[in-house]
Every structure is written in structure tokens, then in C-alpha cells.
Coordinates of C-alpha atoms and ligand atoms in Angstrom, one line a residue:
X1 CA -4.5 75.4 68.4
X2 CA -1.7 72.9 68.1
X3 CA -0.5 72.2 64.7
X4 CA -1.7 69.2 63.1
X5 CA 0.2 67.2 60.4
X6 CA -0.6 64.7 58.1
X7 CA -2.0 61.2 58.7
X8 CA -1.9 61.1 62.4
X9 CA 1.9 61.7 62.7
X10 CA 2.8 63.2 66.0
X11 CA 5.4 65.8 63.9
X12 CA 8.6 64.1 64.9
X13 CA 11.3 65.2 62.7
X14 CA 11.9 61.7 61.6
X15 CA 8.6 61.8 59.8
X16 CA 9.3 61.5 56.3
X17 CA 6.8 64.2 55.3
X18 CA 8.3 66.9 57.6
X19 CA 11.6 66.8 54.9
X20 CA 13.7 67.0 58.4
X21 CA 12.2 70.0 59.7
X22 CA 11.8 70.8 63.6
X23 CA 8.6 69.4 65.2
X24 CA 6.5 72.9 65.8
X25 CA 7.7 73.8 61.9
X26 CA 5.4 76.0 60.3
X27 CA 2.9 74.3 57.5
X28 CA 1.0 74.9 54.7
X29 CA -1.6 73.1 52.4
X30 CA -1.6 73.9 48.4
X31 CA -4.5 72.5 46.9
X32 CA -7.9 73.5 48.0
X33 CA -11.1 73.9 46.0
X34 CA -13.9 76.2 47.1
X35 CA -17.2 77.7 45.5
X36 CA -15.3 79.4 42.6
X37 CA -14.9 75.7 41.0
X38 CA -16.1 72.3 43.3
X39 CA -15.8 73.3 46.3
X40 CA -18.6 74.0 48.6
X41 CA -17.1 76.6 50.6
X42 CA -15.9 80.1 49.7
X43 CA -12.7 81.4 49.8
X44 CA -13.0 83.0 53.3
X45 CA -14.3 79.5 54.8
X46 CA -11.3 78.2 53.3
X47 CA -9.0 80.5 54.9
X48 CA -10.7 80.3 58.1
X49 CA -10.5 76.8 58.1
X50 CA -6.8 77.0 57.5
X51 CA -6.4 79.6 60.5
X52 CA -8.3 77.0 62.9
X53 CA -5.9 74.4 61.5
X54 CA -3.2 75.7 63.0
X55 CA -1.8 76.6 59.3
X56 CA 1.0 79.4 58.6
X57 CA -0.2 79.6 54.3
X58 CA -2.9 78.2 52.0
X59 CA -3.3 78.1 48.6
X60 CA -6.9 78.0 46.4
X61 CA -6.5 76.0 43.6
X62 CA -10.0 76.4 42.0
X63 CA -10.2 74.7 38.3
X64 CA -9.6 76.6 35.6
X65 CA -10.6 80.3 37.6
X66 CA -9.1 82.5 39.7
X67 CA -12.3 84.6 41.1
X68 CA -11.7 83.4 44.4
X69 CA -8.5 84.5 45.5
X70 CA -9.0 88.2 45.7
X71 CA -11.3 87.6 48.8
X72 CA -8.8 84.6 50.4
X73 CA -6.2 87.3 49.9
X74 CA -8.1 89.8 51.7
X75 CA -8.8 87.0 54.5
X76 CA -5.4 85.7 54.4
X77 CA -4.3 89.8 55.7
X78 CA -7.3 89.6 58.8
X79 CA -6.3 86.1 60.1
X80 CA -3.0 86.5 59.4
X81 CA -2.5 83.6 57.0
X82 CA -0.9 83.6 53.6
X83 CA -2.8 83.3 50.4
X84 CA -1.1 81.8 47.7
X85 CA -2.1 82.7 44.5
X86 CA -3.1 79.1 42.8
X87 CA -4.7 77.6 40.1
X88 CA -5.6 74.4 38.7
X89 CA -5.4 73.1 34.9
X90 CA -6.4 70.1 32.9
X91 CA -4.2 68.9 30.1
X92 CA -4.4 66.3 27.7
X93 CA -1.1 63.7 27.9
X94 CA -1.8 61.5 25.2
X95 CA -5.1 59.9 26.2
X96 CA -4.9 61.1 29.6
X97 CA -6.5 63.9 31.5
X98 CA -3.5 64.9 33.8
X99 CA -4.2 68.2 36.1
X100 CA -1.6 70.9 36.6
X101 CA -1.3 73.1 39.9
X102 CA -0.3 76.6 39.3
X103 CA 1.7 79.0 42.0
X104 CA 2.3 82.3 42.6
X105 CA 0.4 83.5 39.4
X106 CA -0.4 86.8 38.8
X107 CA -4.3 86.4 38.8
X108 CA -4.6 89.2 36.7
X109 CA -2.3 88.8 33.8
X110 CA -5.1 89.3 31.0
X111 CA -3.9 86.5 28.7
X112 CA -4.5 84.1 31.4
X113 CA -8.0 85.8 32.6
X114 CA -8.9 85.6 29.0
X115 CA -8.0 81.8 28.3
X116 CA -10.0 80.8 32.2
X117 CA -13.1 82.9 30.4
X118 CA -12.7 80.5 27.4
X119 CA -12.3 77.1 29.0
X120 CA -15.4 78.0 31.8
X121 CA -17.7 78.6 28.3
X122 CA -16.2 75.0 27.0
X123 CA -16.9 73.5 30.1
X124 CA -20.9 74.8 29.8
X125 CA -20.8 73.3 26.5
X126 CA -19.8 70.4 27.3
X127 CA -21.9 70.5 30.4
X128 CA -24.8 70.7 27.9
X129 CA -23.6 67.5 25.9
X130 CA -23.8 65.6 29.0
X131 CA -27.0 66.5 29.4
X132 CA -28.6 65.7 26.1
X133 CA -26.4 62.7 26.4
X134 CA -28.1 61.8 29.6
X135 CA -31.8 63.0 28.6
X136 CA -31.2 60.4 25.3
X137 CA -30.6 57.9 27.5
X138 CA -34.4 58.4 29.5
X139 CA -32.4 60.3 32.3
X140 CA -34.2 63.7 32.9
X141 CA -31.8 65.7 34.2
X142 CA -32.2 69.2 33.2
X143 CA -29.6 71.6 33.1
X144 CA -30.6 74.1 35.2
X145 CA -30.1 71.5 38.0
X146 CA -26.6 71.6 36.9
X147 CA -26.2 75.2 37.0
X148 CA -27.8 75.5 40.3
X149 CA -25.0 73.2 41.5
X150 CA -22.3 74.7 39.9
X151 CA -23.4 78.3 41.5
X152 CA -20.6 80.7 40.8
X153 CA -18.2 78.1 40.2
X154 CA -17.0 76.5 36.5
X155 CA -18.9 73.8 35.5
X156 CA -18.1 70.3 36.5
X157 CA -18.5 66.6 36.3
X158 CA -19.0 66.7 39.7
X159 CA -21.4 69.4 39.7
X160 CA -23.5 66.9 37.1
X161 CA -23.2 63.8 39.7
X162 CA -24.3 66.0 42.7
X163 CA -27.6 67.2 40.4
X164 CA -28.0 63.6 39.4
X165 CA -27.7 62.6 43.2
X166 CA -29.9 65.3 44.4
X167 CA -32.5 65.2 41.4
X168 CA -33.1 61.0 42.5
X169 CA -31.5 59.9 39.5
X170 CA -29.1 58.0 41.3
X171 CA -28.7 56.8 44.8
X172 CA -25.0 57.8 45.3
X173 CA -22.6 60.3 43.8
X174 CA -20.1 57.5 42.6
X175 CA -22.6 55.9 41.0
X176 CA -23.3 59.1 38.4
X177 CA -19.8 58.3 38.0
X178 CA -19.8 54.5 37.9
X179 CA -23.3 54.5 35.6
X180 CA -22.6 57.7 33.5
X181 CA -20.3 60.6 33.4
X182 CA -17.0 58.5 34.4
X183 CA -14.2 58.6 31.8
X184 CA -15.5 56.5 28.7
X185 CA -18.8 55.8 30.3
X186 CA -22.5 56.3 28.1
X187 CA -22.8 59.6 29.2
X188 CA -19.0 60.7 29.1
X189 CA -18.1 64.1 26.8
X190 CA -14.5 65.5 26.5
X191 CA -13.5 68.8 28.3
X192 CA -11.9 71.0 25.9
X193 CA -8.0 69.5 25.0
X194 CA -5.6 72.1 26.2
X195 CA -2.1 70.8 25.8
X196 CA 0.9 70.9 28.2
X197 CA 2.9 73.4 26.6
X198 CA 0.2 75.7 26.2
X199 CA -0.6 75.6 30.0
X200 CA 2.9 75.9 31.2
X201 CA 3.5 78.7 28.6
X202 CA 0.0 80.1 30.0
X203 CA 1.5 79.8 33.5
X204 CA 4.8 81.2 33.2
X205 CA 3.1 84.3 31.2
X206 CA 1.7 85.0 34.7
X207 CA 4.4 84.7 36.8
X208 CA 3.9 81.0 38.4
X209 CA 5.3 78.0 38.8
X210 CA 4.0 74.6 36.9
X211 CA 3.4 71.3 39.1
X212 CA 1.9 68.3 38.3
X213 CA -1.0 67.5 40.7
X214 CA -1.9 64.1 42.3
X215 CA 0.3 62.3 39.6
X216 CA -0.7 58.8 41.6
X217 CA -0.5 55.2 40.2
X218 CA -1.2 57.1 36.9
X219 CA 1.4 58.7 35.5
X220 CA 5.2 57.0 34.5
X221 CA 8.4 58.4 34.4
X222 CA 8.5 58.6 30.5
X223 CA 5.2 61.0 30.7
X224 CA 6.8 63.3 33.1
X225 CA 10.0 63.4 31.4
X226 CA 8.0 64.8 28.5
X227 CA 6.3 67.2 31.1
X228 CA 9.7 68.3 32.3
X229 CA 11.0 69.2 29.1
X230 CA 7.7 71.3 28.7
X231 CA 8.3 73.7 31.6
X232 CA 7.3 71.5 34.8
X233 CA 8.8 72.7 37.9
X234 CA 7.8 70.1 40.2
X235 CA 5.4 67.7 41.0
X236 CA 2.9 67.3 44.1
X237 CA 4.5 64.9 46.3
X238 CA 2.0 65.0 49.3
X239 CA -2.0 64.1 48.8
X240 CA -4.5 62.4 49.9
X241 CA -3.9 60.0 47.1
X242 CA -0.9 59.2 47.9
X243 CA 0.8 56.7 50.6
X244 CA 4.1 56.9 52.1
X245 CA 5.4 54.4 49.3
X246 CA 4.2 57.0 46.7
X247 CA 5.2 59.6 48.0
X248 CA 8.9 58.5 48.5
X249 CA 8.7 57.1 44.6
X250 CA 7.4 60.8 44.2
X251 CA 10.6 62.7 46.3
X252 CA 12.8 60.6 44.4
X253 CA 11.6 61.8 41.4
X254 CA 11.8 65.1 42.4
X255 CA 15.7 64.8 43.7
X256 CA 16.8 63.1 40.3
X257 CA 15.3 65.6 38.0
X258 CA 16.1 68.7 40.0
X259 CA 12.4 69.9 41.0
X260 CA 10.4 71.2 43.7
X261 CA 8.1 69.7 45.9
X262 CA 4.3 70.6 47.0
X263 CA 1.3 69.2 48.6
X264 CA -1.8 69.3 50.0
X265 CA -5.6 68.3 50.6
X266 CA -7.4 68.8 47.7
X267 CA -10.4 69.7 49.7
X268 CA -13.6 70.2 48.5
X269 CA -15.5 70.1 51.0
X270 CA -19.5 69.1 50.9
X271 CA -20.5 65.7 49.8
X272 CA -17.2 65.1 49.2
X273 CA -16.9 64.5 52.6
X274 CA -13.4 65.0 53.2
X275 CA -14.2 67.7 56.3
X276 CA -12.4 65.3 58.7
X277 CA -9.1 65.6 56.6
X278 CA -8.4 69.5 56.5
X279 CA -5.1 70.3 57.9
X280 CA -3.9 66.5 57.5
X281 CA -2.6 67.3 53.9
X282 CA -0.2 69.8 54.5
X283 CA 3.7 70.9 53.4
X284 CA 6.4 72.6 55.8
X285 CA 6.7 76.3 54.9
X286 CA 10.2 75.6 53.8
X287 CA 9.2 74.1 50.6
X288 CA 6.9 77.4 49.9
X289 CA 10.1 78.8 51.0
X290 CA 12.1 77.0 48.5
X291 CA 8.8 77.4 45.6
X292 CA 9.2 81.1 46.1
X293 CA 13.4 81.3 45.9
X294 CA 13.0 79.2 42.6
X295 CA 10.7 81.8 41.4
X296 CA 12.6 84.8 42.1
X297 CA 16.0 83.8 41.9
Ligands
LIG301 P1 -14.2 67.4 35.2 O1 -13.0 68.3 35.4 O2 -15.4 68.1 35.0 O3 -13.9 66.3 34.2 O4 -14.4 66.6 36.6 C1 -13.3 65.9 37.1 C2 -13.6 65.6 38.6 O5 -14.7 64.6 38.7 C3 -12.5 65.0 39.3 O6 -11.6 65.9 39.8 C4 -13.2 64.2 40.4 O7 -13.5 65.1 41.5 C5 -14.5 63.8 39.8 N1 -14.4 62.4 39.3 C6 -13.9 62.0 38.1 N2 -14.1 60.6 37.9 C7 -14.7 60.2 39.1 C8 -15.1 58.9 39.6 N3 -15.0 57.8 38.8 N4 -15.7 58.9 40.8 C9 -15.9 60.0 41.5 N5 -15.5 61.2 41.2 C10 -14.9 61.3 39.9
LIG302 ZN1 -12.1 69.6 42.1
LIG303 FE1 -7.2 67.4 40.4
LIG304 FE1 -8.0 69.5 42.9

């Protein structure tokens, strides 16, 4: 199958996402969500899909767990793809909830398998507040609904929209969001408040490398200095989220403070309904080249 690259670009070499490599250059997408967290396909779908996408590596970036990757890695060695190891983090930047992408981890340094236990449990809790938040407010949703949604995977805000959706209690997914559970809204609850350095300490414990995911409109160069001086090592240039105007701010960003690059779809899959979009979100393998020479230089 020919290669497919992002945003209907034919893969010219002029294309400002290809970073100047040939046309036929090998690619790779580094954010991807499956069962384990929000996503609603497993890790081998995920891999498979890659395969059929023409893609040379693929990362699962599940929030806050790592169960997945043992059976993409497995996968990965069948099809002939690579796995990278990959995880994904939520810190607290002032009054922001800013998510972290971690690479090449060792998924099982204990210290790190031992926080993930710890922040799944938090998430239940607070998956419980939303709930009696909600039930206060005359909205029955019971939290076994929830749980059933969230399967195997850690407990989410989305898994609390889709229960809503499915349940009746709302017409539309966005509208749990828009009428409930988005930030500051009635039925709204804190995750638990993991700072920065903690999460870049928790990363580097393991072996990986730090970037900041899908930093959009959101997120100004005064906050990501602070990041940097924290431990970043790069930031997530190519997403969905992000047009070409972003993502050459993004580049720029990543030239003048001496970082790597990465990207990809952050595909979930399922209601999210971004099927259509696997394999459009993707990085040439010479910046996993360039991820991995950082690391073990
Ligand atoms: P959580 O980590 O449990 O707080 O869930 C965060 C996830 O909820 C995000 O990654 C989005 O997928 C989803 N989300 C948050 N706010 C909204 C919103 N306003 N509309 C739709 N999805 C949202
Ligand atoms: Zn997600
Ligand atoms: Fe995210
Ligand atoms: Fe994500």
C-alpha cells in the first residue's frame, strides 16, 4: 500500500512536514490511544492499522498506563512494524492541565508501574465524584455505566461522556462536555495534580524522553520555557490540532531552544470518529531517528 502522509499532501519533499526528506521516506505516527486508556481499539488493531497504513513505527501512548504495549510489541515483531514504547501524562502548569508524551520508556521500571497504579485509583476516585456530582444534579448516571465504558482502560472523562451519551442522558458526546464534565463546568472534578518535574523525573527514571503533546493555541513560550528548564526534550510539532501556521510557530520553537520534534494522530478511535484520519498524522522516521540518537548518545 502506498504511503500516505499528512493532510492530503502528495509527499513532495517541499512539504513542510516531510522536514526535507525524500518522497517514499519512511513514517511513523506517535500518539495513539487504544483500549488500555480511551481508545476503542486494542493494541494489536492499532498496530495492524499502522501496517495497512503503509507505516515503518507506531507508538501507543495510552494515559497514564502502559498495559498495552507488551502485546503492540509482540505485533509490532509479526507485521514487521516498530513499537515504540509510549506513554501519556497530565500535569498541572499553573491552572492548566498540559499532557506530556513519553518515549522509549522502559515499561517496566517499578517506580513508574507503581506511580501509573496510583494515578488509575485517583482517576476512579474522581470518576466517582463526577458521578455523585452528576446524580446531585437529577442526572442518573450510575457508575457501573462508567466502568463498563472504561473496560480495561484508566478511567476517563470521556469514558463518563460516552456512558452519559449511551445511558440517554445527553443527545451528543460534546454535549456531556458542553453541559457537564468540561473543565469548570457543574459536574467538573480535578484529576489528581502531578507536577512537571515529578513527571519528567518519573520519565527519565525509566529511560524516555519528555515531550509536550498537542501544545496548540494554549500554551506560550514563557510556560514552555519553564517546561524546558524542567527536563522537556521536545515538543509535538505535528497533530491534528495543529495547522501549518502552528506547526511552523511549533518548529521554530523547537530550532531556538535546541529540541526534538514528534507527532502524530492521537487516535482514538470509536465515537471519536477520527477512523478516516489514521495514517494522515504521521513523522518521517528520521526524527525517531534523531529521538533515539538523543537518547543514547
Ligand atoms: P480526562 O483526562 O479524564 O480529564 O479527560 C480528558 C479528555 O477528555 C481529553 O483528552 C479529551 O479527549 C476529552 N475532552 C476534554 N474536554 C472536552 C470537550 N470540551 N469536548 C470534548 N472532549 C473533551
Ligand atoms: Zn485520550
Ligand atoms: Fe492529550
Ligand atoms: Fe492523546
Amino acid at each position: 500500500m502506498a504511503q500516505m502522509v499528512e493532510s492530503g499532501s502528495k509527499g513532495d519533499a517541499s512539504h513542510a512536514d516531510d522536514s526535507g526528506s525524500p518522497p517514499s521516506a519512511a513514517r511513523a505516527d506517535l500518539h495513539t490511544h487504544t483500549t488500555h486508556s480511551d481508545g476503542a481499539l486494542s493494541p494489536y488493531e492499532i498496530v495492524r492499522k499502522a501496517h495497512e497504513a503503509g507505516l515503518s513505527a507506531v507508538s501507543i501512548t495510552d494515559h497514564d498506563n502502559v498495559a498495552g504495549l507488551d502485546e503492540a510489541i509482540e505485533w509490532g515483531k509479526s507485521l514487521g512494524i516498530e513499537v515504540i514504547t509510549g506513554l501519556e501524562l497530565s500535569v498541572t502548569l499553573g491552572d492548566k492541565d498540559v499532557h506530556l508524551l513519553a518515549y522509549f520508556i522502559d515499561h517496566k521500571n517499578q517506580e513508574l508501574l507503581d506511580y501509573l497504579t496510583f494515578f488509575r485509583r485517583e482517576r476512579l476516585k474522581r470518576a466517582e465524584r463526577i458521578v455523585q456530582k452528576l446524580n446531585k444534579m437529577n442526572v442518573p448516571l450510575k457508575l457501573e455505566s462508567v466502568l463498563e465504558q472504561a473496560g480495561i482502560g484508566s478511567v476517563g472523562r470521556p469514558h463518563i461522556a460516552n456512558a452519559l451519551l449511551d445511558d440517554g442522558l445527553t443527545d451528543t458526546y460534546h454535549e456531556a462536555f458542553e453541559k457537564y464534565i468540561g473543565t469548570g463546568g457543574p459536574a467538573f472534578e480535578k484529576k489528581y495534580q502531578l507536577m512537571p518535574a515529578q513527571a519528567f523525573r518519573l520519565i527519565s527514571l525509566a529511560g524516555g524522553l519528555s515531550f509536550l503533546a498537542h501544545p496548540g493555541k494554549y500554551t506560550n513560550e514563557v510556560e514552555l520555557v519553564e517546561l524546558i528548564k524542567n527536563g522537556l526534550d521536545g515538543i509535538e510539532v505535528t497533530h491534528p490540532a495543529h495547522d501549518e501556521k502552528l506547526k511552523s510557530y511549533y518548529r521554530g520553537l523547537v530550532n531556538q531552544y535546541f529540541l526534538l520534534e514528534s507527532g502524530g494522530s492521537d487516535f482514538h478511535g470509536g465515537k471519536k470518529n477520527d477512523d478516516h484520519t489514521f495514517g494522515l498524522f504521521t513523522v518521517p522516521m528520521h526524527i525517531v531517528e534523531t529521538m533515539r540518537s538523543r537518547l543514547f548518545s
